[in-house]
């Protein structure tokens, strides 16, 4: 099973992905936790260098293709449940809605990058940009390339629109307590198993 967490910076998706990973481990499930950007050098390139929005997109898509080929597909084939912190919706929300690039073209390119590998279930942690930025400023001193209020609001709206168009996306209220969110995630996964696998 392939599970993805999405949301704007500061939404808490990394913490929740980790908590789900630990919960599965405790239950004896073969599970692997991963994230995007996947390749450390590509992550540094996209965050620190002077790219235009398409240049930025090409790096994220190349990085995703490596992620799928080198890690996600092999792990799924070995029978692992894979949990990824970010995947293809991030590019549509950040580069499509945040940077205003042509969404249809982005979708076409993104499909090539993922080689048809869609998540079984995606959890979107929805939160307003003010609360997200407040959380980020408590945990770090510097704001990265994408962490600006107007930009993050556009990205948030993008995620919400995409969640309604795509299959298997569950929207969660990221302001809820982390253990309540974990409970909701687990019950959605149970439902998914009941509907699709039993
Ligand atoms: P992030 O998950 O925030 O990494 P970290 O926790 O190490 O800071 O990802 C880095 C940034 O990249 C984040 O602001 C979102 C952005 N991003 C895109 O704009 N498009 C994408 O396709 C992906 C995967 C990430």
XYZ file of C-alpha atoms and ligand atoms in Angstrom:
223
model
C 0.000 0.000 0.000
C 1.221 3.487 -0.875
C 0.163 6.294 1.501
C 0.989 9.987 0.989
C 0.783 13.018 3.278
C 0.419 16.441 1.672
C -0.058 19.982 2.932
C 1.623 23.371 3.086
C 4.840 23.916 5.033
C 4.033 23.914 8.761
C 0.878 21.792 8.408
C 2.316 19.005 10.560
C 2.366 16.356 7.844
C 5.933 15.276 8.655
C 5.045 14.630 12.327
C 1.883 12.737 11.412
C 3.659 10.649 8.740
C 6.265 9.682 11.341
C 3.626 8.819 13.921
C 1.774 6.596 11.459
C 5.074 4.936 10.537
C 5.823 4.189 14.226
C 2.280 2.907 14.798
C 2.595 0.487 11.874
C 6.022 -0.637 13.076
C 4.605 -1.403 16.533
C 1.875 -3.477 14.903
C 4.520 -5.507 13.081
C 3.627 -4.152 9.627
C 6.476 -3.998 7.088
C 6.590 -0.240 6.545
C 8.968 2.307 4.995
C 8.916 6.085 5.563
C 10.211 8.416 2.865
C 9.890 12.016 1.709
C 10.179 14.479 -1.141
C 12.318 16.196 -2.129
C 13.985 12.749 -2.177
C 17.552 13.436 -3.341
C 19.499 15.651 -0.909
C 21.504 17.399 -3.631
C 18.427 18.132 -5.730
C 16.644 19.464 -2.635
C 19.542 21.838 -1.972
C 19.620 22.893 -5.621
C 15.944 23.737 -5.752
C 15.928 25.605 -2.444
C 19.193 27.551 -2.795
C 19.834 28.203 -6.496
C 18.366 30.767 -8.845
C 15.844 28.806 -10.958
C 12.782 30.110 -12.755
C 9.456 28.375 -11.899
C 9.807 25.884 -14.763
C 13.416 25.138 -13.831
C 12.214 24.499 -10.286
C 9.501 22.185 -11.660
C 11.929 20.148 -13.760
C 14.059 19.457 -10.696
C 11.068 18.411 -8.556
C 9.828 16.130 -11.352
C 13.253 14.584 -11.957
C 13.595 14.071 -8.220
C 10.143 12.383 -8.126
C 11.071 10.073 -10.993
C 14.189 8.957 -9.112
C 12.117 8.503 -5.968
C 9.600 6.272 -7.765
C 12.204 4.188 -9.612
C 14.872 3.823 -6.941
C 12.779 3.590 -3.823
C 8.974 3.539 -3.902
C 8.412 0.879 -6.590
C 11.116 -1.493 -5.277
C 9.839 -1.196 -1.689
C 6.226 -1.833 -2.750
C 7.386 -4.855 -4.736
C 9.163 -6.173 -1.625
C 5.820 -6.001 0.191
C 6.389 -2.835 2.221
C 3.701 -0.285 2.952
C 5.327 2.970 1.809
C 4.492 6.287 3.491
C 5.699 9.400 1.672
C 5.833 12.918 3.066
C 4.799 14.788 -0.151
C 4.315 13.398 -3.681
C 2.818 14.526 -6.965
C 0.099 16.844 -5.601
C 2.856 19.084 -4.153
C 4.026 20.058 -7.638
C 0.483 20.803 -8.809
C -0.238 22.895 -5.706
C 3.123 24.731 -5.364
C 4.132 25.159 -9.002
C 0.613 25.126 -10.522
C -1.313 27.238 -8.014
C 1.583 28.909 -6.143
C 3.683 29.827 -9.189
C 0.725 29.998 -11.632
C 2.205 27.561 -14.160
C -0.074 25.830 -16.707
C -1.837 23.165 -14.621
C -2.753 20.859 -17.496
C 0.830 20.807 -18.747
C 2.093 20.180 -15.214
C -0.318 17.257 -14.843
C 0.928 15.717 -18.091
C 4.578 16.054 -17.077
C 3.875 14.793 -13.576
C 2.226 11.623 -14.938
C 5.437 10.908 -16.868
C 7.500 11.389 -13.713
C 5.425 8.982 -11.590
C 5.203 6.319 -14.324
C 1.571 5.643 -13.445
C 2.224 5.072 -9.753
C -0.642 6.807 -7.930
C -0.993 6.687 -4.142
C -3.680 4.379 -2.738
C -4.639 7.099 -0.294
C -3.484 10.702 0.206
C -4.057 12.667 3.407
C -4.170 16.426 2.937
C -3.450 18.324 6.145
C -5.360 21.539 5.681
C -4.363 24.654 7.619
C -4.357 28.442 7.101
C -1.054 30.078 6.204
C -0.953 32.275 9.353
C -1.061 29.302 11.732
C 1.393 27.356 9.572
C 3.914 30.215 9.510
C 3.555 30.674 13.267
C 4.399 26.988 13.753
C 7.405 27.251 11.431
C 8.793 30.343 13.167
C 8.666 28.513 16.524
C 10.738 25.631 15.238
C 13.289 27.443 13.020
C 14.696 30.949 12.600
C 14.911 31.249 8.834
C 12.118 31.067 6.298
C 12.799 29.050 3.178
C 12.076 29.806 -0.469
C 8.387 28.807 -0.339
C 7.412 29.982 3.123
C 5.619 33.285 2.460
C 2.046 33.985 3.504
C 0.366 34.972 0.200
C 2.166 32.192 -1.597
C 1.170 29.567 0.979
C -2.467 30.729 0.872
C -2.515 30.148 -2.892
C -0.920 26.738 -2.403
C -3.496 25.849 0.261
C -6.411 26.766 -2.026
C -4.747 24.713 -4.766
C -4.466 21.655 -2.554
C -8.155 21.936 -1.608
C -9.260 22.178 -5.255
C -7.061 19.272 -6.275
C -8.315 17.158 -3.359
C -11.857 17.454 -4.705
C -10.856 16.501 -8.259
C -8.577 13.581 -7.416
C -9.617 10.141 -6.205
C -8.685 8.888 -2.743
C -7.726 12.206 -1.138
C -8.866 12.723 2.459
C -8.856 16.270 3.837
C -7.928 16.559 7.516
C -8.174 19.605 9.765
C -4.511 20.099 10.716
C -5.420 22.206 13.766
C -6.739 19.130 15.570
C -4.599 17.331 18.134
C -1.997 15.051 16.567
C -3.413 11.899 18.226
C -6.908 12.719 17.045
C -5.483 13.099 13.527
C -3.707 9.758 13.866
C -7.026 8.137 14.871
C -8.729 9.590 11.795
C -5.912 8.423 9.525
C -6.083 4.879 10.933
C -9.832 4.662 10.504
C -9.608 5.864 6.880
C -6.954 3.232 6.199
C -9.166 0.538 7.777
C -12.069 1.649 5.565
C -9.836 1.583 2.530
C -8.848 -2.021 3.294
C -12.449 -3.021 3.849
C -13.561 -1.505 0.543
C -10.672 -2.449 -1.693
C -8.840 -5.439 -0.387
C -11.258 -7.668 1.492
P 9.646 20.239 2.555
O 8.713 19.092 2.604
O 9.190 21.462 3.267
O 11.059 19.832 3.038
P 11.687 20.251 4.450
O 10.767 19.702 5.481
O 13.018 19.597 4.408
O 11.768 21.756 4.452
O 9.914 20.573 1.011
C 10.709 21.649 0.627
C 9.916 22.656 -0.166
O 9.717 22.220 -1.510
C 8.541 22.920 0.406
O 8.430 24.323 0.643
C 7.592 22.520 -0.675
C 8.412 22.563 -1.916
N 7.973 21.633 -2.988
C 7.462 22.144 -4.185
O 7.347 23.376 -4.342
N 7.101 21.294 -5.174
C 7.226 19.939 -5.058
O 6.888 19.188 -6.002
C 7.757 19.413 -3.819
C 7.935 17.937 -3.645
C 8.112 20.295 -2.807
